[in-house]
Amino acid sequence: MVGGATHDFDFNHGDWVVTNKRLVQRGANSHEWEVFTSYEKAQLWMGGMVSIDESDFPTKGFRGMSLRTYNPQKDEWAIYWINSGDGILQPPVFGRFEKGVGIFTGDDTDGDRPVKVKFHWSRTDTESPRWSQSFSYDDGNTWETNWIMEFARPE
């Protein structure tokens, strides 16, 4: 039987206006951020075992989609990302929520550089959840946060 973890992404269901803060250049010790707005619509499927959202980044000229699937045998979520720029399903990150904070990690590349990736969900018990993405270029010894998303319900 599937437990309470299938409700981990219930907070994300519905429509959102998202303030994005993204590093202009990753992995270069940059401190220059760009700020832009996106719009997200999220839905739950299979009793919460699947969470799908689509985001529109109108000033950036692309759309993106997250696919989250819950594995009850491992008590673990897998999160996949795809964007309209290249249409490639990116390697997943894996993890879970503990005390309202979600940490999800995996391996990927940033250009030609191998990276460890970390997604961090917080404030999921509020009307303003927060997501961030960090990369590690040194096998997890140090992390650079390169994208922050602040969620709000549309007015």
Short mmCIF file of N, CA and C in Angstrom, two decimals:
data_model
loop_
_atom_site.label_atom_id
_atom_site.label_comp_id
_atom_site.label_asym_id
_atom_site.label_seq_id
_atom_site.Cartn_x
_atom_site.Cartn_y
_atom_site.Cartn_z
N MET A 1 0.84 -1.19 0.00
CA MET A 1 0.00 0.00 0.00
C MET A 1 0.88 1.25 0.00
N VAL A 2 0.47 2.24 -0.75
CA VAL A 2 1.22 3.48 -0.86
C VAL A 2 0.88 4.37 0.32
N GLY A 3 1.91 4.97 0.92
CA GLY A 3 1.72 5.77 2.12
C GLY A 3 1.58 7.26 1.84
N GLY A 4 1.85 8.06 2.89
CA GLY A 4 1.66 9.50 2.85
C GLY A 4 2.56 10.25 1.90
N ALA A 5 3.67 9.65 1.49
CA ALA A 5 4.60 10.35 0.60
C ALA A 5 3.97 10.68 -0.74
N THR A 6 2.90 9.97 -1.11
CA THR A 6 2.24 10.29 -2.38
C THR A 6 1.60 11.68 -2.33
N HIS A 7 1.52 12.28 -1.15
CA HIS A 7 0.97 13.63 -1.02
C HIS A 7 2.06 14.69 -0.93
N ASP A 8 3.32 14.32 -1.11
CA ASP A 8 4.43 15.27 -0.98
C ASP A 8 4.30 16.47 -1.90
N PHE A 9 3.79 16.27 -3.11
CA PHE A 9 3.69 17.36 -4.07
C PHE A 9 2.29 17.94 -4.18
N ASP A 10 1.40 17.62 -3.23
CA ASP A 10 0.06 18.20 -3.23
C ASP A 10 0.13 19.73 -3.21
N PHE A 11 1.10 20.29 -2.50
CA PHE A 11 1.24 21.74 -2.40
C PHE A 11 1.39 22.41 -3.76
N ASN A 12 1.92 21.69 -4.73
CA ASN A 12 2.26 22.27 -6.03
C ASN A 12 1.09 22.28 -7.00
N HIS A 13 0.02 21.58 -6.66
CA HIS A 13 -1.14 21.47 -7.55
C HIS A 13 -1.75 22.85 -7.83
N GLY A 14 -2.10 23.10 -9.09
CA GLY A 14 -2.79 24.33 -9.45
C GLY A 14 -1.94 25.28 -10.25
N ASP A 15 -2.37 26.54 -10.27
CA ASP A 15 -1.72 27.58 -11.07
C ASP A 15 -0.81 28.43 -10.19
N TRP A 16 0.31 28.86 -10.80
CA TRP A 16 1.31 29.66 -10.09
C TRP A 16 1.87 30.75 -11.00
N VAL A 17 2.23 31.86 -10.37
CA VAL A 17 3.08 32.87 -10.99
C VAL A 17 4.42 32.74 -10.27
N VAL A 18 5.50 32.61 -11.04
CA VAL A 18 6.80 32.28 -10.45
C VAL A 18 7.81 33.38 -10.76
N THR A 19 8.47 33.87 -9.71
CA THR A 19 9.59 34.79 -9.88
C THR A 19 10.86 33.95 -9.91
N ASN A 20 11.56 34.02 -11.04
CA ASN A 20 12.78 33.26 -11.25
C ASN A 20 13.99 34.16 -11.06
N LYS A 21 14.99 33.65 -10.38
CA LYS A 21 16.27 34.32 -10.24
C LYS A 21 17.32 33.30 -10.68
N ARG A 22 18.02 33.60 -11.78
CA ARG A 22 18.93 32.61 -12.36
C ARG A 22 20.28 33.25 -12.63
N LEU A 23 21.35 32.53 -12.27
CA LEU A 23 22.70 33.02 -12.56
C LEU A 23 22.87 33.20 -14.06
N VAL A 24 23.46 34.31 -14.46
CA VAL A 24 23.69 34.56 -15.88
C VAL A 24 24.71 33.57 -16.43
N GLN A 25 25.73 33.25 -15.62
CA GLN A 25 26.76 32.30 -16.05
C GLN A 25 27.04 31.32 -14.91
N ARG A 26 26.79 30.03 -15.16
CA ARG A 26 27.00 29.00 -14.13
C ARG A 26 28.46 28.55 -14.13
N GLY A 27 28.90 28.12 -12.96
CA GLY A 27 30.21 27.50 -12.84
C GLY A 27 31.37 28.43 -13.14
N ALA A 28 31.16 29.74 -13.00
CA ALA A 28 32.20 30.71 -13.33
C ALA A 28 32.40 31.72 -12.21
N ASN A 29 31.95 31.37 -11.00
CA ASN A 29 32.06 32.26 -9.85
C ASN A 29 31.37 33.60 -10.11
N SER A 30 30.29 33.56 -10.87
CA SER A 30 29.53 34.76 -11.21
C SER A 30 28.57 35.11 -10.09
N HIS A 31 28.30 36.41 -9.95
CA HIS A 31 27.32 36.87 -8.98
C HIS A 31 26.26 37.72 -9.66
N GLU A 32 26.17 37.61 -11.00
CA GLU A 32 25.20 38.36 -11.77
C GLU A 32 23.97 37.48 -12.01
N TRP A 33 22.83 37.97 -11.55
CA TRP A 33 21.58 37.23 -11.65
C TRP A 33 20.63 37.92 -12.62
N GLU A 34 19.84 37.13 -13.33
CA GLU A 34 18.74 37.66 -14.12
C GLU A 34 17.44 37.28 -13.42
N VAL A 35 16.46 38.16 -13.48
CA VAL A 35 15.17 37.93 -12.83
C VAL A 35 14.09 38.00 -13.91
N PHE A 36 13.20 37.00 -13.91
CA PHE A 36 12.13 36.96 -14.90
C PHE A 36 10.95 36.17 -14.33
N THR A 37 9.81 36.32 -14.97
CA THR A 37 8.57 35.69 -14.52
C THR A 37 8.23 34.49 -15.40
N SER A 38 7.70 33.46 -14.77
CA SER A 38 7.15 32.32 -15.51
C SER A 38 5.78 31.98 -14.91
N TYR A 39 5.06 31.13 -15.63
CA TYR A 39 3.71 30.74 -15.23
C TYR A 39 3.64 29.22 -15.26
N GLU A 40 3.13 28.63 -14.17
CA GLU A 40 3.11 27.18 -14.06
C GLU A 40 1.71 26.68 -13.78
N LYS A 41 1.42 25.52 -14.35
CA LYS A 41 0.18 24.79 -14.06
C LYS A 41 0.60 23.37 -13.69
N ALA A 42 0.22 22.92 -12.50
CA ALA A 42 0.63 21.60 -12.01
C ALA A 42 -0.59 20.74 -11.71
N GLN A 43 -0.46 19.45 -12.01
CA GLN A 43 -1.53 18.49 -11.77
C GLN A 43 -0.97 17.23 -11.13
N LEU A 44 -1.83 16.56 -10.38
CA LEU A 44 -1.49 15.28 -9.75
C LEU A 44 -2.23 14.17 -10.46
N TRP A 45 -1.60 13.01 -10.55
CA TRP A 45 -2.19 11.84 -11.21
C TRP A 45 -1.93 10.61 -10.35
N MET A 46 -2.71 9.57 -10.60
CA MET A 46 -2.54 8.27 -9.93
C MET A 46 -2.50 8.42 -8.41
N GLY A 47 -3.45 9.19 -7.88
CA GLY A 47 -3.53 9.34 -6.43
C GLY A 47 -2.36 10.07 -5.82
N GLY A 48 -1.66 10.87 -6.61
CA GLY A 48 -0.51 11.62 -6.12
C GLY A 48 0.83 10.99 -6.42
N MET A 49 0.84 9.78 -6.98
CA MET A 49 2.11 9.11 -7.30
C MET A 49 2.83 9.76 -8.48
N VAL A 50 2.10 10.56 -9.25
CA VAL A 50 2.68 11.27 -10.39
C VAL A 50 2.28 12.74 -10.27
N SER A 51 3.25 13.61 -10.43
CA SER A 51 3.03 15.05 -10.42
C SER A 51 3.65 15.61 -11.69
N ILE A 52 2.85 16.35 -12.46
CA ILE A 52 3.33 16.93 -13.71
C ILE A 52 3.04 18.42 -13.70
N ASP A 53 4.03 19.22 -14.07
CA ASP A 53 3.76 20.64 -14.25
C ASP A 53 4.33 21.11 -15.57
N GLU A 54 3.66 22.12 -16.13
CA GLU A 54 4.17 22.77 -17.33
C GLU A 54 4.40 24.24 -17.00
N SER A 55 5.56 24.73 -17.37
CA SER A 55 5.92 26.12 -17.12
C SER A 55 6.12 26.85 -18.43
N ASP A 56 5.63 28.08 -18.47
CA ASP A 56 5.81 28.96 -19.63
C ASP A 56 6.74 30.09 -19.21
N PHE A 57 7.83 30.25 -19.95
CA PHE A 57 8.81 31.31 -19.72
C PHE A 57 8.71 32.28 -20.89
N PRO A 58 7.69 33.16 -20.91
CA PRO A 58 7.42 33.94 -22.12
C PRO A 58 8.55 34.88 -22.53
N THR A 59 9.28 35.45 -21.59
CA THR A 59 10.36 36.36 -21.96
C THR A 59 11.62 35.61 -22.38
N LYS A 60 11.65 34.31 -22.14
CA LYS A 60 12.81 33.49 -22.50
C LYS A 60 12.55 32.67 -23.75
N GLY A 61 11.29 32.60 -24.18
CA GLY A 61 10.96 31.92 -25.43
C GLY A 61 10.94 30.41 -25.37
N PHE A 62 10.71 29.85 -24.18
CA PHE A 62 10.60 28.39 -24.10
C PHE A 62 9.58 27.99 -23.05
N ARG A 63 9.22 26.73 -23.09
CA ARG A 63 8.35 26.10 -22.10
C ARG A 63 9.10 24.91 -21.52
N GLY A 64 8.71 24.51 -20.33
CA GLY A 64 9.34 23.36 -19.70
C GLY A 64 8.31 22.51 -18.99
N MET A 65 8.69 21.27 -18.72
CA MET A 65 7.79 20.37 -18.02
C MET A 65 8.59 19.52 -17.04
N SER A 66 8.05 19.39 -15.84
CA SER A 66 8.61 18.47 -14.84
C SER A 66 7.69 17.27 -14.72
N LEU A 67 8.28 16.11 -14.65
CA LEU A 67 7.56 14.86 -14.41
C LEU A 67 8.15 14.25 -13.15
N ARG A 68 7.30 14.06 -12.13
CA ARG A 68 7.74 13.48 -10.87
C ARG A 68 6.99 12.17 -10.65
N THR A 69 7.73 11.12 -10.34
CA THR A 69 7.11 9.82 -10.09
C THR A 69 7.60 9.29 -8.74
N TYR A 70 6.67 8.71 -8.00
CA TYR A 70 6.99 8.18 -6.68
C TYR A 70 7.12 6.67 -6.74
N ASN A 71 8.22 6.14 -6.18
CA ASN A 71 8.46 4.71 -6.09
C ASN A 71 8.25 4.29 -4.63
N PRO A 72 7.11 3.65 -4.31
CA PRO A 72 6.85 3.31 -2.91
C PRO A 72 7.80 2.25 -2.36
N GLN A 73 8.35 1.38 -3.22
CA GLN A 73 9.29 0.37 -2.73
C GLN A 73 10.57 1.03 -2.20
N LYS A 74 11.00 2.10 -2.82
CA LYS A 74 12.20 2.82 -2.37
C LYS A 74 11.88 4.03 -1.51
N ASP A 75 10.58 4.37 -1.39
CA ASP A 75 10.16 5.59 -0.71
C ASP A 75 10.96 6.77 -1.28
N GLU A 76 10.88 6.90 -2.61
CA GLU A 76 11.74 7.87 -3.29
C GLU A 76 11.03 8.45 -4.51
N TRP A 77 11.25 9.72 -4.73
CA TRP A 77 10.76 10.41 -5.91
C TRP A 77 11.85 10.48 -6.96
N ALA A 78 11.46 10.39 -8.23
CA ALA A 78 12.33 10.69 -9.37
C ALA A 78 11.73 11.91 -10.07
N ILE A 79 12.57 12.89 -10.37
CA ILE A 79 12.10 14.10 -11.04
C ILE A 79 12.85 14.25 -12.36
N TYR A 80 12.08 14.38 -13.43
CA TYR A 80 12.63 14.54 -14.78
C TYR A 80 12.24 15.92 -15.31
N TRP A 81 13.05 16.49 -16.19
CA TRP A 81 12.80 17.81 -16.79
C TRP A 81 12.98 17.71 -18.30
N ILE A 82 12.11 18.40 -19.01
CA ILE A 82 12.22 18.52 -20.46
C ILE A 82 11.84 19.95 -20.82
N ASN A 83 12.53 20.53 -21.83
CA ASN A 83 12.13 21.87 -22.25
C ASN A 83 11.96 21.91 -23.76
N SER A 84 11.22 22.91 -24.20
CA SER A 84 10.88 23.01 -25.62
C SER A 84 12.07 23.43 -26.48
N GLY A 85 13.16 23.86 -25.85
CA GLY A 85 14.34 24.25 -26.61
C GLY A 85 15.01 23.09 -27.32
N ASP A 86 15.14 21.96 -26.61
CA ASP A 86 15.80 20.81 -27.23
C ASP A 86 14.94 19.54 -27.20
N GLY A 87 13.88 19.52 -26.40
CA GLY A 87 12.99 18.37 -26.37
C GLY A 87 13.60 17.12 -25.78
N ILE A 88 14.71 17.25 -25.06
CA ILE A 88 15.41 16.09 -24.49
C ILE A 88 15.02 15.91 -23.03
N LEU A 89 14.58 14.71 -22.68
CA LEU A 89 14.28 14.38 -21.29
C LEU A 89 15.60 14.28 -20.54
N GLN A 90 15.79 15.17 -19.57
CA GLN A 90 17.06 15.23 -18.83
C GLN A 90 17.17 14.08 -17.82
N PRO A 91 18.39 13.73 -17.42
CA PRO A 91 18.55 12.69 -16.40
C PRO A 91 17.82 13.07 -15.12
N PRO A 92 17.27 12.10 -14.42
CA PRO A 92 16.48 12.42 -13.22
C PRO A 92 17.34 12.75 -12.02
N VAL A 93 16.70 13.43 -11.07
CA VAL A 93 17.24 13.54 -9.72
C VAL A 93 16.32 12.71 -8.83
N PHE A 94 16.87 12.19 -7.74
CA PHE A 94 16.13 11.30 -6.85
C PHE A 94 16.19 11.82 -5.42
N GLY A 95 15.11 11.62 -4.67
CA GLY A 95 15.14 12.02 -3.28
C GLY A 95 13.78 11.93 -2.63
N ARG A 96 13.66 12.63 -1.51
CA ARG A 96 12.43 12.58 -0.72
C ARG A 96 12.32 13.84 0.13
N PHE A 97 11.15 13.97 0.74
CA PHE A 97 10.89 15.05 1.69
C PHE A 97 11.10 14.54 3.10
N GLU A 98 11.71 15.37 3.93
CA GLU A 98 11.81 15.11 5.36
C GLU A 98 11.50 16.41 6.08
N LYS A 99 10.50 16.37 6.94
CA LYS A 99 10.07 17.54 7.71
C LYS A 99 9.77 18.73 6.80
N GLY A 100 9.11 18.47 5.68
CA GLY A 100 8.68 19.53 4.79
C GLY A 100 9.72 20.07 3.83
N VAL A 101 10.91 19.51 3.85
CA VAL A 101 11.99 19.95 2.95
C VAL A 101 12.33 18.80 2.01
N GLY A 102 12.33 19.09 0.72
CA GLY A 102 12.66 18.07 -0.27
C GLY A 102 14.05 18.27 -0.83
N ILE A 103 14.86 17.21 -0.80
CA ILE A 103 16.21 17.23 -1.37
C ILE A 103 16.28 16.11 -2.40
N PHE A 104 16.70 16.47 -3.62
CA PHE A 104 16.74 15.54 -4.74
C PHE A 104 18.07 15.73 -5.46
N THR A 105 18.82 14.65 -5.67
CA THR A 105 20.15 14.76 -6.27
C THR A 105 20.32 13.79 -7.44
N GLY A 106 21.25 14.12 -8.29
CA GLY A 106 21.55 13.27 -9.43
C GLY A 106 22.79 13.76 -10.16
N ASP A 107 23.09 13.09 -11.26
CA ASP A 107 24.25 13.42 -12.08
C ASP A 107 23.79 13.93 -13.44
N ASP A 108 24.52 14.89 -13.98
CA ASP A 108 24.18 15.47 -15.28
C ASP A 108 25.45 16.10 -15.85
N THR A 109 25.28 16.87 -16.89
CA THR A 109 26.38 17.65 -17.45
C THR A 109 25.91 19.09 -17.61
N ASP A 110 26.84 20.01 -17.48
CA ASP A 110 26.61 21.43 -17.75
C ASP A 110 27.52 21.77 -18.92
N GLY A 111 26.95 21.75 -20.13
CA GLY A 111 27.80 21.81 -21.32
C GLY A 111 28.54 20.49 -21.42
N ASP A 112 29.86 20.55 -21.37
CA ASP A 112 30.69 19.34 -21.41
C ASP A 112 31.18 18.94 -20.03
N ARG A 113 30.83 19.70 -19.00
CA ARG A 113 31.34 19.44 -17.65
C ARG A 113 30.38 18.55 -16.87
N PRO A 114 30.87 17.45 -16.30
CA PRO A 114 30.01 16.64 -15.43
C PRO A 114 29.69 17.41 -14.15
N VAL A 115 28.44 17.30 -13.70
CA VAL A 115 28.01 17.97 -12.49
C VAL A 115 27.14 17.05 -11.65
N LYS A 116 27.16 17.30 -10.36
CA LYS A 116 26.14 16.78 -9.46
C LYS A 116 25.07 17.86 -9.41
N VAL A 117 23.82 17.44 -9.40
CA VAL A 117 22.69 18.37 -9.39
C VAL A 117 21.90 18.16 -8.11
N LYS A 118 21.45 19.27 -7.52
CA LYS A 118 20.60 19.18 -6.33
C LYS A 118 19.40 20.11 -6.51
N PHE A 119 18.19 19.55 -6.33
CA PHE A 119 16.97 20.34 -6.25
C PHE A 119 16.61 20.44 -4.77
N HIS A 120 16.15 21.60 -4.35
CA HIS A 120 15.80 21.83 -2.96
C HIS A 120 14.43 22.50 -2.92
N TRP A 121 13.44 21.82 -2.34
CA TRP A 121 12.11 22.39 -2.14
C TRP A 121 11.96 22.78 -0.69
N SER A 122 11.47 23.99 -0.43
CA SER A 122 11.21 24.43 0.95
C SER A 122 9.92 25.25 0.97
N ARG A 123 9.49 25.60 2.17
CA ARG A 123 8.26 26.38 2.39
C ARG A 123 7.05 25.74 1.72
N THR A 124 7.03 24.42 1.65
CA THR A 124 5.93 23.72 0.97
C THR A 124 4.64 23.74 1.78
N ASP A 125 4.70 24.18 3.02
CA ASP A 125 3.50 24.27 3.85
C ASP A 125 2.94 25.69 3.86
N THR A 126 3.38 26.53 2.91
CA THR A 126 2.92 27.91 2.82
C THR A 126 2.34 28.17 1.43
N GLU A 127 1.82 29.37 1.23
CA GLU A 127 1.32 29.78 -0.09
C GLU A 127 2.44 30.33 -0.96
N SER A 128 3.69 30.21 -0.50
CA SER A 128 4.83 30.71 -1.28
C SER A 128 5.99 29.71 -1.25
N PRO A 129 5.79 28.53 -1.84
CA PRO A 129 6.87 27.55 -1.86
C PRO A 129 8.09 28.08 -2.61
N ARG A 130 9.22 27.46 -2.35
CA ARG A 130 10.48 27.88 -2.96
C ARG A 130 11.21 26.65 -3.48
N TRP A 131 11.76 26.77 -4.68
CA TRP A 131 12.58 25.72 -5.29
C TRP A 131 13.92 26.33 -5.67
N SER A 132 14.98 25.57 -5.51
CA SER A 132 16.28 26.02 -6.00
C SER A 132 17.03 24.84 -6.60
N GLN A 133 17.93 25.20 -7.50
CA GLN A 133 18.79 24.21 -8.16
C GLN A 133 20.24 24.61 -7.91
N SER A 134 21.05 23.63 -7.54
CA SER A 134 22.48 23.86 -7.33
C SER A 134 23.27 22.83 -8.11
N PHE A 135 24.44 23.23 -8.57
CA PHE A 135 25.37 22.32 -9.24
C PHE A 135 26.65 22.23 -8.41
N SER A 136 27.25 21.05 -8.43
CA SER A 136 28.58 20.85 -7.88
C SER A 136 29.49 20.38 -9.00
N TYR A 137 30.58 21.10 -9.18
CA TYR A 137 31.56 20.75 -10.21
C TYR A 137 32.72 19.95 -9.62
N ASP A 138 32.67 19.68 -8.30
CA ASP A 138 33.76 18.96 -7.63
C ASP A 138 33.23 17.76 -6.85
N ASP A 139 32.30 17.03 -7.46
CA ASP A 139 31.77 15.78 -6.91
C ASP A 139 31.08 15.96 -5.56
N GLY A 140 30.42 17.10 -5.37
CA GLY A 140 29.62 17.30 -4.17
C GLY A 140 30.33 17.97 -3.01
N ASN A 141 31.58 18.38 -3.19
CA ASN A 141 32.29 19.06 -2.10
C ASN A 141 31.78 20.47 -1.87
N THR A 142 31.51 21.20 -2.96
CA THR A 142 30.93 22.54 -2.87
C THR A 142 29.77 22.63 -3.84
N TRP A 143 28.84 23.51 -3.54
CA TRP A 143 27.63 23.67 -4.36
C TRP A 143 27.44 25.13 -4.72
N GLU A 144 27.01 25.37 -5.96
CA GLU A 144 26.67 26.71 -6.43
C GLU A 144 25.18 26.73 -6.77
N THR A 145 24.42 27.53 -6.04
CA THR A 145 23.01 27.70 -6.39
C THR A 145 22.95 28.56 -7.64
N ASN A 146 22.23 28.07 -8.68
CA ASN A 146 22.21 28.80 -9.94
C ASN A 146 20.80 29.17 -10.40
N TRP A 147 19.77 28.68 -9.71
CA TRP A 147 18.40 29.03 -10.10
C TRP A 147 17.52 28.94 -8.87
N ILE A 148 16.73 29.98 -8.63
CA ILE A 148 15.79 30.03 -7.52
C ILE A 148 14.42 30.40 -8.09
N MET A 149 13.40 29.69 -7.65
CA MET A 149 12.03 29.98 -8.07
C MET A 149 11.18 30.23 -6.83
N GLU A 150 10.51 31.39 -6.80
CA GLU A 150 9.61 31.77 -5.71
C GLU A 150 8.19 31.71 -6.28
N PHE A 151 7.35 30.87 -5.71
CA PHE A 151 6.00 30.62 -6.22
C PHE A 151 4.96 31.46 -5.49
N ALA A 152 3.96 31.94 -6.24
CA ALA A 152 2.82 32.66 -5.65
C ALA A 152 1.58 32.32 -6.47
N ARG A 153 0.44 32.27 -5.81
CA ARG A 153 -0.82 32.03 -6.51
C ARG A 153 -1.19 33.29 -7.30
N PRO A 154 -1.75 33.12 -8.50
CA PRO A 154 -2.18 34.31 -9.26
C PRO A 154 -3.29 35.05 -8.53
N GLU A 155 -3.33 36.35 -8.73
CA GLU A 155 -4.36 37.18 -8.08
C GLU A 155 -5.65 37.14 -8.84
#
